[in-house]
Each structure stands twice: as structure tokens, then as C-alpha cells.
Amino acid sequence: TAQVNQLLKIMEKAHYRNELMTLIGIKHIENFRLNYLLPAIKLGFIELTIPDKPRSSKQKYKLTPQGITYKEFSID
């Protein structure tokens, strides 16, 4: 989706959720989670840095190898 592409475009390193939301310009957490973050995770493009603690305050999100490849070859 366009939202997933937008998210992947801005990812260069591991980011906290609020950093990603600021970079994209989204303020509504649920909108970001449902339309950007969860689809990217389901597609295997983004992963959690602490997968066994998804609600951790130290949780960050990073590109997977598949996400890096997709970003390099598919996004303008």
C-alpha cells in the first residue's frame, strides 16, 4: 500500500513508534498502527527489536532483510 511504502521510505535505522509517526506526520496512534505499522509487519518488511515484549517502552521497529530489498528495488 502507499502507506507501507511511505513508512519504508523513511526508515534508515531502528525507530521508536513515536519517531516514525513524527517523520510521517501522523498524530493518531491507531491510524498509524492499523494503516502503516501492522501491514508492514504482516508483509515481513518491518520487525520489532524486542519481539518477546511487543508493549515494551523501549520497543523499536527496524527493516527486515526483505524490507531492505523491497525498499531498494521497489520504492522511488
Short mmCIF file of C-alpha atoms in Angstrom, two decimals, residues 41 46-55 59-62 64:
data_model
loop_
_atom_site.label_atom_id
_atom_site.label_comp_id
_atom_site.label_asym_id
_atom_site.label_seq_id
_atom_site.Cartn_x
_atom_site.Cartn_y
_atom_site.Cartn_z
CA ILE A 41 4.88 -6.18 9.87
CA ILE A 46 9.43 -4.45 9.45
CA GLU A 47 10.17 -6.30 12.69
CA LEU A 48 10.20 -5.50 16.37
CA THR A 49 13.56 -5.12 18.07
CA ILE A 50 12.15 -6.77 21.21
CA PRO A 51 9.74 -9.36 19.75
CA ASP A 52 9.05 -11.11 23.06
CA LYS A 53 7.88 -7.79 24.62
CA PRO A 54 5.73 -6.03 22.00
CA ARG A 55 4.43 -3.46 24.51
CA GLN A 59 10.35 -1.14 21.62
CA LYS A 60 11.73 -0.05 18.26
CA TYR A 61 10.95 -1.11 14.73
CA LYS A 62 13.51 -1.89 12.04
CA THR A 64 13.95 -6.80 7.85
#
